PDB file of C-alpha atoms in Angstrom:
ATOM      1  CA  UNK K   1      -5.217  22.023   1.876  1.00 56.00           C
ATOM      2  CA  UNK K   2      -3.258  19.759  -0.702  1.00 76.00           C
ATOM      3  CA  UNK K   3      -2.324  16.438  -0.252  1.00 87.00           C
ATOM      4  CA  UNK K   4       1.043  15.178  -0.506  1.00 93.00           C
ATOM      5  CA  UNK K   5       1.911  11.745  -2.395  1.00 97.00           C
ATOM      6  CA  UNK K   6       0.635   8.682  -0.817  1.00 98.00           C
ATOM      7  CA  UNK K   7       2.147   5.323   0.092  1.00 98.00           C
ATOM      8  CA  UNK K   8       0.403   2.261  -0.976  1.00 98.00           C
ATOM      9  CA  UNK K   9       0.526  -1.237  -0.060  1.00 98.00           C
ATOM     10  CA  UNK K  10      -1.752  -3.665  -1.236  1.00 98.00           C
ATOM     11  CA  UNK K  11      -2.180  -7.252  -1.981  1.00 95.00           C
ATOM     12  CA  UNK K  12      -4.743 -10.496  -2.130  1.00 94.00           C
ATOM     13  CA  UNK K  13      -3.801 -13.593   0.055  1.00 92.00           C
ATOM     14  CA  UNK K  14      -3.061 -16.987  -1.643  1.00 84.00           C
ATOM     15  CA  UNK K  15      -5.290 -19.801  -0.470  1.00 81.00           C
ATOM     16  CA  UNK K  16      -1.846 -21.633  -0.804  1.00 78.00           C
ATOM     17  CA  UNK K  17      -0.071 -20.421   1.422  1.00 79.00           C
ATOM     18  CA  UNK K  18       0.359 -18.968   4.748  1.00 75.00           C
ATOM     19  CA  UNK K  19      -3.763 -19.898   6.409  1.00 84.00           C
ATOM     20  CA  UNK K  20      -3.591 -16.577   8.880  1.00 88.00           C
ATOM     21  CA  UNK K  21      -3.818 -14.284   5.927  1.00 91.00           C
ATOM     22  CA  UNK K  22      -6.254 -16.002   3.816  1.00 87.00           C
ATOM     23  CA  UNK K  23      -8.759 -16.837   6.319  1.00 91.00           C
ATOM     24  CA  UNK K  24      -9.448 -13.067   7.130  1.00 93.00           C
ATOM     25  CA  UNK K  25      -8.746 -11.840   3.512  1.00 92.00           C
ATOM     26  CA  UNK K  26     -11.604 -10.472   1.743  1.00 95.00           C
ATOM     27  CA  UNK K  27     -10.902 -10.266  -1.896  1.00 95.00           C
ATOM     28  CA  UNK K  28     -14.081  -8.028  -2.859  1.00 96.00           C
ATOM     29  CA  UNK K  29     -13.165  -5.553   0.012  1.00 97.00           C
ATOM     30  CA  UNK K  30      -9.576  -5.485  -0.934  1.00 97.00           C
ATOM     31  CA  UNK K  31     -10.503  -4.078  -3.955  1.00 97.00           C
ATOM     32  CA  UNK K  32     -13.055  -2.024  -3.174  1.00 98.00           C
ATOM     33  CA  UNK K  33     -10.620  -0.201  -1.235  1.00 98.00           C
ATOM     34  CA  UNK K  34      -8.025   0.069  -3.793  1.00 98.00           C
ATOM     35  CA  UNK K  35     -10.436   1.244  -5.757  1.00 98.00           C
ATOM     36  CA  UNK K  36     -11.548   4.120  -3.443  1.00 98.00           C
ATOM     37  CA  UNK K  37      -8.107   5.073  -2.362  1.00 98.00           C
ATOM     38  CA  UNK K  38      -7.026   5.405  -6.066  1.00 97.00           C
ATOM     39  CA  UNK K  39     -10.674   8.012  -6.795  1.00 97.00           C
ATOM     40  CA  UNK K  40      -9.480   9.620  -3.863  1.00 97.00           C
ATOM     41  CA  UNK K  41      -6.051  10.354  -4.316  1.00 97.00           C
ATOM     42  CA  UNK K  42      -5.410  10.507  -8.201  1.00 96.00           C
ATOM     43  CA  UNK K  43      -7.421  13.693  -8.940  1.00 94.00           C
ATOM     44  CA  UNK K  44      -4.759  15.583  -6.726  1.00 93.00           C
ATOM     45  CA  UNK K  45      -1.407  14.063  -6.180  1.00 95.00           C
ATOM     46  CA  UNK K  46       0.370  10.680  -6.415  1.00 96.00           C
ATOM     47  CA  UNK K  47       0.176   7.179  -5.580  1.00 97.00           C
ATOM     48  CA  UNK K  48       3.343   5.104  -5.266  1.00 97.00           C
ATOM     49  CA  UNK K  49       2.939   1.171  -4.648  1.00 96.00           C
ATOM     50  CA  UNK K  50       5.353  -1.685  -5.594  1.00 93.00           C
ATOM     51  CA  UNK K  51       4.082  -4.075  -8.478  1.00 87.00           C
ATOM     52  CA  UNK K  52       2.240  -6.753  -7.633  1.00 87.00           C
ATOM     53  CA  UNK K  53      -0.207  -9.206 -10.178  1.00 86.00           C
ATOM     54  CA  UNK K  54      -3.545  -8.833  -8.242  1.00 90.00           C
ATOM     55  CA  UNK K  55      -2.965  -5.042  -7.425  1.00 93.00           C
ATOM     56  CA  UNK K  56      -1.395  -3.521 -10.479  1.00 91.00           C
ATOM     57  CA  UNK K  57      -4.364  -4.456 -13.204  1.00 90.00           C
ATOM     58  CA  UNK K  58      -6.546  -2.488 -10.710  1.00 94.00           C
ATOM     59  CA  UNK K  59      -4.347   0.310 -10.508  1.00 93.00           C
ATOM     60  CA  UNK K  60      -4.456   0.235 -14.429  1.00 91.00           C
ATOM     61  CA  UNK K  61      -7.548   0.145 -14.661  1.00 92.00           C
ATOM     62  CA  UNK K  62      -8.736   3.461 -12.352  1.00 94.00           C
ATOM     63  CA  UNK K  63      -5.552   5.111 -13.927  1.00 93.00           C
ATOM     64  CA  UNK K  64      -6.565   4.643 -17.534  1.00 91.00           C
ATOM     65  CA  UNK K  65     -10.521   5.368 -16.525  1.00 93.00           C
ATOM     66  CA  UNK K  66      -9.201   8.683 -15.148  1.00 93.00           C
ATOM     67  CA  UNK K  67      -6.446   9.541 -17.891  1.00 92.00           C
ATOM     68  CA  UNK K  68      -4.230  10.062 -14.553  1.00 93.00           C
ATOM     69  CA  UNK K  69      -0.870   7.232 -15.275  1.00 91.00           C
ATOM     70  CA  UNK K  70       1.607  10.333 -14.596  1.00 92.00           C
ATOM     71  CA  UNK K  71       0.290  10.627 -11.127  1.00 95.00           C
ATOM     72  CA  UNK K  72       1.055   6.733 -10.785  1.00 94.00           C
ATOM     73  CA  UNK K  73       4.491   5.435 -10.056  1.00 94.00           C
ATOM     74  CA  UNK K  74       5.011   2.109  -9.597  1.00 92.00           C
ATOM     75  CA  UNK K  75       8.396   0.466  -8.568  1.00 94.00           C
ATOM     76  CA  UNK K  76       9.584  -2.890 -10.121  1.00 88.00           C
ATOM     77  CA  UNK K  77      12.565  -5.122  -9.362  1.00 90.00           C
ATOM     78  CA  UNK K  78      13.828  -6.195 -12.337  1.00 87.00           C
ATOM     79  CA  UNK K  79      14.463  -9.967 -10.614  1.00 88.00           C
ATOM     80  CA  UNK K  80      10.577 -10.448 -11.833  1.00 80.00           C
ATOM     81  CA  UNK K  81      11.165  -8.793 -14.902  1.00 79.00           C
ATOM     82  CA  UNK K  82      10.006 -12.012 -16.734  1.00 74.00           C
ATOM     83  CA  UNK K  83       7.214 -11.939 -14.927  1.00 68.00           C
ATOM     84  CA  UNK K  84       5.987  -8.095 -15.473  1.00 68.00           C
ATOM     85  CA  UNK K  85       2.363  -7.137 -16.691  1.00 66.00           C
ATOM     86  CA  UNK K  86       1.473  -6.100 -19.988  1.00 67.00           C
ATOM     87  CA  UNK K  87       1.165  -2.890 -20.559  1.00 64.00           C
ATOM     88  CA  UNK K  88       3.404  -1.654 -17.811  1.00 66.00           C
ATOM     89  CA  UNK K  89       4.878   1.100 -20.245  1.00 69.00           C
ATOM     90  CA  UNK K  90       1.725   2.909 -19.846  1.00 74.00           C
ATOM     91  CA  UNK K  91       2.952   3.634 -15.927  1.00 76.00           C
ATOM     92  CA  UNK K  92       5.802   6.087 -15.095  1.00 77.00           C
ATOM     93  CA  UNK K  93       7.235   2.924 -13.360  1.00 80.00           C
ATOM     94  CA  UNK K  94      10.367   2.892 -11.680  1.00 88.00           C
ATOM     95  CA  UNK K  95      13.341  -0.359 -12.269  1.00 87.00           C
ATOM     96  CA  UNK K  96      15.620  -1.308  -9.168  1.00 91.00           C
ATOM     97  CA  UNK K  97      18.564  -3.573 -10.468  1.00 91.00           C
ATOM     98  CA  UNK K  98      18.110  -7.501  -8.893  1.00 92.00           C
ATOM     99  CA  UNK K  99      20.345  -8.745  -6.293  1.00 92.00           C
ATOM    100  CA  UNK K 100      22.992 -11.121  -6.937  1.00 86.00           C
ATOM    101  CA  UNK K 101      19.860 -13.691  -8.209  1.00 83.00           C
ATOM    102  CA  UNK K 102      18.578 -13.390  -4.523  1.00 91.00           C
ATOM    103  CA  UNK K 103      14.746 -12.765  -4.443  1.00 90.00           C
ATOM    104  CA  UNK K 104      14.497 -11.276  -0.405  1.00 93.00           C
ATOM    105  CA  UNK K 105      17.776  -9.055  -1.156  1.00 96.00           C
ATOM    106  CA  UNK K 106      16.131  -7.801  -4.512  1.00 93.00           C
ATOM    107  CA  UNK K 107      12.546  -6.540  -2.968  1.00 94.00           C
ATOM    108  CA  UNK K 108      14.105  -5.059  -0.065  1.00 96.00           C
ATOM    109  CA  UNK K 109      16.674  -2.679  -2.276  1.00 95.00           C
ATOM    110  CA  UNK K 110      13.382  -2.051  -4.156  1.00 94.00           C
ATOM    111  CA  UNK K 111      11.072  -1.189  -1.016  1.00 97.00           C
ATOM    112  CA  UNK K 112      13.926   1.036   0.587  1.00 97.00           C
ATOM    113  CA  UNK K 113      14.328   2.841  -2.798  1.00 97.00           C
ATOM    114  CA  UNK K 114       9.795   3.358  -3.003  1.00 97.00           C
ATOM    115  CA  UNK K 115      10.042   4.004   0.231  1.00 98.00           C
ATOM    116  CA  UNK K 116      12.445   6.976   0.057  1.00 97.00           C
ATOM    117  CA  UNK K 117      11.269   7.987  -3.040  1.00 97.00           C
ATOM    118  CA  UNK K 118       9.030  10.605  -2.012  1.00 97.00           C
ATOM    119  CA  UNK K 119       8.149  12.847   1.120  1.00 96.00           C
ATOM    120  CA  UNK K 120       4.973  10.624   1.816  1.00 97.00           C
ATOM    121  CA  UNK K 121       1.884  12.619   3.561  1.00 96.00           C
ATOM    122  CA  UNK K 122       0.446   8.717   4.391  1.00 97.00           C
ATOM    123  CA  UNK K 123       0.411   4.987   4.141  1.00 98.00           C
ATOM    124  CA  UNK K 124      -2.602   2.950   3.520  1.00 98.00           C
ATOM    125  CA  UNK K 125      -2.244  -0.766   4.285  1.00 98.00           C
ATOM    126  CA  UNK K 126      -5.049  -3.294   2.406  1.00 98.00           C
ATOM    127  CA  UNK K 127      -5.065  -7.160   2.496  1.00 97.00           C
ATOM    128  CA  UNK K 128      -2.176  -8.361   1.419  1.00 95.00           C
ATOM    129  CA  UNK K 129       0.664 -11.074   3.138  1.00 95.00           C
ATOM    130  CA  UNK K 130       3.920 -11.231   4.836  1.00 95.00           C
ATOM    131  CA  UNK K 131       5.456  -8.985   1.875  1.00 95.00           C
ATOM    132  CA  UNK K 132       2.982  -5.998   2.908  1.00 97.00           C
ATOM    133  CA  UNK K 133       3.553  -6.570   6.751  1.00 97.00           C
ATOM    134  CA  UNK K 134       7.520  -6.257   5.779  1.00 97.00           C
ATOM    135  CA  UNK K 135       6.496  -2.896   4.099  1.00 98.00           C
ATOM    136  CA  UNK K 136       4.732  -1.686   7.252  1.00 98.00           C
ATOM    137  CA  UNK K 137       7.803  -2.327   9.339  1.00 97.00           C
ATOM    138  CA  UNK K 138       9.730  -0.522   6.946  1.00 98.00           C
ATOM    139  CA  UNK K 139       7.992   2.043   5.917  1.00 98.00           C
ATOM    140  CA  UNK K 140       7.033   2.457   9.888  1.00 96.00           C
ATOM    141  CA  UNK K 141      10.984   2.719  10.624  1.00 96.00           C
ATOM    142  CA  UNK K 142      11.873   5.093   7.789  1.00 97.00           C
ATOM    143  CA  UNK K 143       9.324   7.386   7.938  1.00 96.00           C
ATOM    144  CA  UNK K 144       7.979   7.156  11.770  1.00 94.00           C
ATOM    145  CA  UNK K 145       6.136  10.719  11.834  1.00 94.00           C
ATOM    146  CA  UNK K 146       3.610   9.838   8.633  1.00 96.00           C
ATOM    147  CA  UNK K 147       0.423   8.306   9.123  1.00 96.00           C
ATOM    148  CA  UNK K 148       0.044   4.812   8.457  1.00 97.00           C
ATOM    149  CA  UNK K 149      -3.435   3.693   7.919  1.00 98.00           C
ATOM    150  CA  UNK K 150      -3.853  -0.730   7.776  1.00 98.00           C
ATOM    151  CA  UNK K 151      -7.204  -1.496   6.597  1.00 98.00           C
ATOM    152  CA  UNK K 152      -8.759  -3.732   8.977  1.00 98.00           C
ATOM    153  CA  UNK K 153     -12.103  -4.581   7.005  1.00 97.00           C
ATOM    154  CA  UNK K 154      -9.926  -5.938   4.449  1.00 98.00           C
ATOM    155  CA  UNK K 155      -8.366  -8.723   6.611  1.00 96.00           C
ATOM    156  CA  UNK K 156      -5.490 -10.112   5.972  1.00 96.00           C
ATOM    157  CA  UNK K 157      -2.349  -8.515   7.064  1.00 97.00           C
ATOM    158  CA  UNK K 158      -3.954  -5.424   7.139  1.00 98.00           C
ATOM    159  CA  UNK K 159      -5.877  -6.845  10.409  1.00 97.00           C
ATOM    160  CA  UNK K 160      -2.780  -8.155  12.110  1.00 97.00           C
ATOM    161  CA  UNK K 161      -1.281  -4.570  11.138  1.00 98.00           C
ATOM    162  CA  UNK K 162      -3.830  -2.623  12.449  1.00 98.00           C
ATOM    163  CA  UNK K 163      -3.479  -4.372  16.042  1.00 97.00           C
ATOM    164  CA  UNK K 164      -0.213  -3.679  15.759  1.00 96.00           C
ATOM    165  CA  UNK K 165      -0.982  -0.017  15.481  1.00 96.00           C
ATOM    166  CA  UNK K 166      -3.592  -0.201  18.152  1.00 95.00           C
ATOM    167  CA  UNK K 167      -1.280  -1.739  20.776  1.00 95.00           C
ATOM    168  CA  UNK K 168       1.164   0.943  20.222  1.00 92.00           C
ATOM    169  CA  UNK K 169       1.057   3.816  22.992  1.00 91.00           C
ATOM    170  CA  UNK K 170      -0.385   6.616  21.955  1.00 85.00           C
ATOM    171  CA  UNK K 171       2.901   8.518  21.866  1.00 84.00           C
ATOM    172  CA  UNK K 172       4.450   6.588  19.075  1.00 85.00           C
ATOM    173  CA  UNK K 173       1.325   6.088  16.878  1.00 88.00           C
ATOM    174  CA  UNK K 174       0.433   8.883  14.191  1.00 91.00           C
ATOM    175  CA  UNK K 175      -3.058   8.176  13.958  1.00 94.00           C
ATOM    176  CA  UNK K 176      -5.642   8.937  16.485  1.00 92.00           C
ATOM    177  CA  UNK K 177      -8.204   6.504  18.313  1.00 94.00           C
ATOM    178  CA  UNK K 178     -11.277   7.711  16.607  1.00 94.00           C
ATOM    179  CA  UNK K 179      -9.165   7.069  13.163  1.00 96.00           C
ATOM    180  CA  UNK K 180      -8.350   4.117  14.133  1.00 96.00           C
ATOM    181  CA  UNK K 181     -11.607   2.716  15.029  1.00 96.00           C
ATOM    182  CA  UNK K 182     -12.752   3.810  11.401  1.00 97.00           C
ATOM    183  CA  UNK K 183     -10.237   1.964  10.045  1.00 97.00           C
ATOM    184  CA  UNK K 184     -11.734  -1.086  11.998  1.00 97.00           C
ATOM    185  CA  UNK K 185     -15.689  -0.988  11.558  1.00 95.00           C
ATOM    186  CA  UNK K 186     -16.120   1.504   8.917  1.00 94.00           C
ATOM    187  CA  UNK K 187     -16.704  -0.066   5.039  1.00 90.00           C
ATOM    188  CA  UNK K 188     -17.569   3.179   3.137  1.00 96.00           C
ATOM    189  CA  UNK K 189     -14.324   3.262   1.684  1.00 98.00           C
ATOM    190  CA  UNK K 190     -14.691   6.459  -0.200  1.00 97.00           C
ATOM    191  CA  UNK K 191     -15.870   8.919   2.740  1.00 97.00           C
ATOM    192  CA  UNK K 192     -13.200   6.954   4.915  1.00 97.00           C
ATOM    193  CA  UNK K 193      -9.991   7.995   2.853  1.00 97.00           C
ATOM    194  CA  UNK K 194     -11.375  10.902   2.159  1.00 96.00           C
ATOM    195  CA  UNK K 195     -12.072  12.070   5.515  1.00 95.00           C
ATOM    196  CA  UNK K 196      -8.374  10.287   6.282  1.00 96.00           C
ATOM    197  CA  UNK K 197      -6.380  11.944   4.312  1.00 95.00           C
ATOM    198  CA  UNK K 198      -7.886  16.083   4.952  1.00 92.00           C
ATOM    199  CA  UNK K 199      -6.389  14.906   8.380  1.00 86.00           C
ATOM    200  CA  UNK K 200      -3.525  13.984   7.153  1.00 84.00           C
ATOM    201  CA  UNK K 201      -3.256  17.402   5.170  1.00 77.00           C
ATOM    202  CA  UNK K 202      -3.960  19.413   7.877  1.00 72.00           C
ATOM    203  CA  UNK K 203      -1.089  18.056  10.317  1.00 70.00           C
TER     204      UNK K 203
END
Protein backbone atom coordinates (compact mmCIF):
# COMPACT_ATOMS: atom_id res chain seq x y z
CA UNK A 1 0.00 0.00 0.00
CA UNK A 2 1.39 3.60 -0.83
CA UNK A 3 2.69 5.90 1.44
CA UNK A 4 1.50 9.27 1.90
CA UNK A 5 4.00 12.38 2.33
CA UNK A 6 5.99 12.42 5.41
CA UNK A 7 6.75 15.02 8.07
CA UNK A 8 10.26 15.62 9.00
CA UNK A 9 11.96 17.21 11.77
CA UNK A 10 15.45 17.10 12.26
CA UNK A 11 18.33 18.88 13.74
CA UNK A 12 22.04 18.61 15.55
CA UNK A 13 22.39 20.19 19.10
CA UNK A 14 24.85 23.12 19.67
CA UNK A 15 27.47 22.43 22.30
CA UNK A 16 26.63 26.18 23.02
CA UNK A 17 23.73 26.16 24.10
CA UNK A 18 21.01 24.58 25.96
CA UNK A 19 23.40 21.27 27.93
CA UNK A 20 20.06 18.82 28.02
CA UNK A 21 20.12 18.48 24.29
CA UNK A 22 23.70 18.21 23.61
CA UNK A 23 24.63 15.81 26.18
CA UNK A 24 22.32 13.04 24.68
CA UNK A 25 22.78 14.21 21.00
CA UNK A 26 24.52 11.89 18.82
CA UNK A 27 25.63 13.60 15.73
CA UNK A 28 26.65 10.30 13.71
CA UNK A 29 23.19 8.73 14.60
CA UNK A 30 21.35 11.82 13.72
CA UNK A 31 22.43 11.43 10.46
CA UNK A 32 22.37 8.10 9.95
CA UNK A 33 18.81 8.38 10.43
CA UNK A 34 18.20 11.16 8.14
CA UNK A 35 19.87 9.35 5.91
CA UNK A 36 17.69 6.19 6.15
CA UNK A 37 14.44 8.00 6.41
CA UNK A 38 15.27 9.97 3.18
CA UNK A 39 16.24 6.02 1.15
CA UNK A 40 13.13 5.10 2.58
CA UNK A 41 10.73 7.55 1.72
CA UNK A 42 12.03 9.33 -1.55
CA UNK A 43 11.62 6.37 -3.95
CA UNK A 44 7.75 6.70 -3.29
CA UNK A 45 6.36 9.91 -2.03
CA UNK A 46 7.49 13.13 -0.30
CA UNK A 47 9.43 14.50 2.41
CA UNK A 48 8.61 17.94 3.80
CA UNK A 49 11.06 19.45 6.59
CA UNK A 50 11.79 23.14 7.43
CA UNK A 51 15.42 24.39 6.48
CA UNK A 52 17.86 24.05 8.76
CA UNK A 53 22.11 24.30 8.15
CA UNK A 54 23.07 20.82 9.58
CA UNK A 55 19.94 19.02 8.04
CA UNK A 56 19.41 20.53 4.64
CA UNK A 57 23.11 19.65 3.02
CA UNK A 58 22.08 16.05 3.95
CA UNK A 59 18.86 16.25 2.46
CA UNK A 60 20.78 17.57 -0.70
CA UNK A 61 22.88 15.28 -0.77
CA UNK A 62 20.46 11.83 -0.79
CA UNK A 63 18.16 14.02 -3.09
CA UNK A 64 20.76 14.73 -5.74
CA UNK A 65 22.30 10.91 -5.26
CA UNK A 66 18.76 9.74 -6.08
CA UNK A 67 17.76 12.41 -8.87
CA UNK A 68 14.51 12.70 -6.49
CA UNK A 69 14.53 17.04 -5.51
CA UNK A 70 10.71 17.13 -6.79
CA UNK A 71 9.75 14.74 -4.11
CA UNK A 72 11.57 17.24 -1.59
CA UNK A 73 9.90 20.34 -0.31
CA UNK A 74 11.46 22.31 1.97
CA UNK A 75 9.91 25.44 3.70
CA UNK A 76 11.99 28.65 4.35
CA UNK A 77 11.19 31.87 6.21
CA UNK A 78 12.45 34.45 4.38
CA UNK A 79 13.63 36.30 7.95
CA UNK A 80 16.93 33.94 7.31
CA UNK A 81 16.93 34.61 3.84
CA UNK A 82 20.53 36.01 4.23
CA UNK A 83 21.39 33.17 5.72
CA UNK A 84 19.99 30.41 3.07
CA UNK A 85 22.21 27.51 1.59
CA UNK A 86 23.64 27.42 -1.68
CA UNK A 87 22.07 25.72 -3.99
CA UNK A 88 18.63 25.87 -2.51
CA UNK A 89 17.10 26.44 -6.12
CA UNK A 90 17.74 22.91 -6.78
CA UNK A 91 14.71 22.12 -4.03
CA UNK A 92 11.00 22.78 -4.83
CA UNK A 93 11.30 24.94 -1.61
CA UNK A 94 8.58 26.81 -0.28
CA UNK A 95 9.05 31.02 1.06
CA UNK A 96 6.79 32.21 4.10
CA UNK A 97 6.98 36.14 4.29
CA UNK A 98 9.01 37.27 7.86
CA UNK A 99 7.20 38.75 10.65
CA UNK A 100 7.34 42.27 11.45
CA UNK A 101 11.50 41.60 11.96
CA UNK A 102 10.41 39.16 14.82
CA UNK A 103 12.37 35.81 14.60
CA UNK A 104 9.72 33.44 17.03
CA UNK A 105 6.62 35.11 15.07
CA UNK A 106 8.41 34.35 11.64
CA UNK A 107 9.14 30.36 12.24
CA UNK A 108 5.89 29.79 13.72
CA UNK A 109 3.81 31.34 10.49
CA UNK A 110 6.34 29.10 8.66
CA UNK A 111 5.79 25.75 10.76
CA UNK A 112 1.86 26.27 10.73
CA UNK A 113 2.04 26.83 6.91
CA UNK A 114 4.64 23.10 6.53
CA UNK A 115 2.58 21.82 8.79
CA UNK A 116 -0.71 22.22 6.88
CA UNK A 117 0.82 21.86 3.80
CA UNK A 118 0.09 18.40 3.16
CA UNK A 119 -2.22 15.45 4.43
CA UNK A 120 0.85 13.88 6.35
CA UNK A 121 0.71 9.83 6.68
CA UNK A 122 3.68 10.44 9.64
CA UNK A 123 6.17 12.43 11.60
CA UNK A 124 9.62 11.35 12.33
CA UNK A 125 11.38 13.28 15.10
CA UNK A 126 15.60 13.06 15.08
CA UNK A 127 18.00 15.02 17.39
CA UNK A 128 17.45 18.27 17.16
CA UNK A 129 16.59 21.30 20.07
CA UNK A 130 13.87 23.33 21.48
CA UNK A 131 12.87 24.40 17.74
CA UNK A 132 12.05 20.56 16.90
CA UNK A 133 10.28 19.96 20.35
CA UNK A 134 8.06 23.23 19.30
CA UNK A 135 7.36 21.28 16.01
CA UNK A 136 6.24 18.17 17.91
CA UNK A 137 3.76 20.17 19.93
CA UNK A 138 2.53 21.58 16.89
CA UNK A 139 2.47 19.25 14.60
CA UNK A 140 0.97 16.90 17.62
CA UNK A 141 -2.00 19.60 17.99
CA UNK A 142 -2.74 20.05 14.29
CA UNK A 143 -2.66 16.82 13.13
CA UNK A 144 -3.45 14.55 16.41
CA UNK A 145 -4.57 11.24 14.44
CA UNK A 146 -0.96 10.85 12.39
CA UNK A 147 1.77 8.98 13.74
CA UNK A 148 4.51 10.73 15.22
CA UNK A 149 7.64 8.78 15.50
CA UNK A 150 10.75 10.79 17.95
CA UNK A 151 13.87 8.98 17.50
CA UNK A 152 15.15 8.09 20.77
CA UNK A 153 18.69 6.61 19.71
CA UNK A 154 19.36 9.91 18.37
CA UNK A 155 19.14 11.81 21.72
CA UNK A 156 18.52 15.00 21.94
CA UNK A 157 15.05 16.25 21.85
CA UNK A 158 14.07 13.37 20.15
CA UNK A 159 14.65 11.46 23.68
CA UNK A 160 12.76 13.96 25.76
CA UNK A 161 10.01 13.61 22.87
CA UNK A 162 9.77 10.16 22.86
CA UNK A 163 8.99 10.08 26.79
CA UNK A 164 6.65 12.37 26.10
CA UNK A 165 4.95 9.97 23.77
CA UNK A 166 5.46 7.10 26.10
CA UNK A 167 3.78 8.78 29.09
CA UNK A 168 0.82 9.50 27.03
CA UNK A 169 -2.21 6.96 27.63
CA UNK A 170 -2.59 4.74 25.19
CA UNK A 171 -5.80 6.36 23.96
CA UNK A 172 -4.26 9.54 22.77
CA UNK A 173 -0.98 8.13 21.33
CA UNK A 174 -0.94 6.92 17.54
CA UNK A 175 1.79 4.64 17.82
CA UNK A 176 1.76 1.35 19.49
CA UNK A 177 4.04 -0.03 22.44
CA UNK A 178 5.99 -2.46 20.41
CA UNK A 179 6.67 0.72 17.93
CA UNK A 180 7.57 2.55 20.42
CA UNK A 181 10.07 0.42 22.02
CA UNK A 182 11.77 0.22 18.45
CA UNK A 183 11.99 3.62 18.37
CA UNK A 184 13.95 3.35 21.75
CA UNK A 185 16.56 0.36 21.42
CA UNK A 186 16.48 -0.34 17.83
CA UNK A 187 19.62 1.37 15.59
CA UNK A 188 19.00 -0.33 12.18
CA UNK A 189 17.59 2.67 10.88
CA UNK A 190 16.68 1.39 7.50
CA UNK A 191 14.51 -1.83 8.50
CA UNK A 192 13.07 0.51 11.36
CA UNK A 193 11.36 3.20 9.01
CA UNK A 194 10.72 0.85 6.79
CA UNK A 195 8.87 -1.47 8.86
CA UNK A 196 7.33 2.08 10.45
CA UNK A 197 5.95 3.46 7.84
CA UNK A 198 3.99 -0.08 6.00
CA UNK A 199 2.21 0.50 9.44
CA UNK A 200 1.57 3.64 8.92
CA UNK A 201 0.16 2.78 5.32
CA UNK A 202 -1.91 0.24 6.38
CA UNK A 203 -3.98 2.33 9.10
Amino acid sequence: MPIGPVFLSAGVPDPHRDEKYFKTGDTGAIRDAVIALLEVVLPGTKLVFGGNPAITPIVKGVADQRGAFDNVRIFQSKFFQDKYLKDLDRFRYVETEAVDGDRDQSLFAMRTQMIGSEDFSAAFFIGGMDGVEREYEMFRDARPHVPRFPVYTTGAAARLIWARENDLPASQRQVGDHDLQALRTKAGYLALFRNLLEGAALR
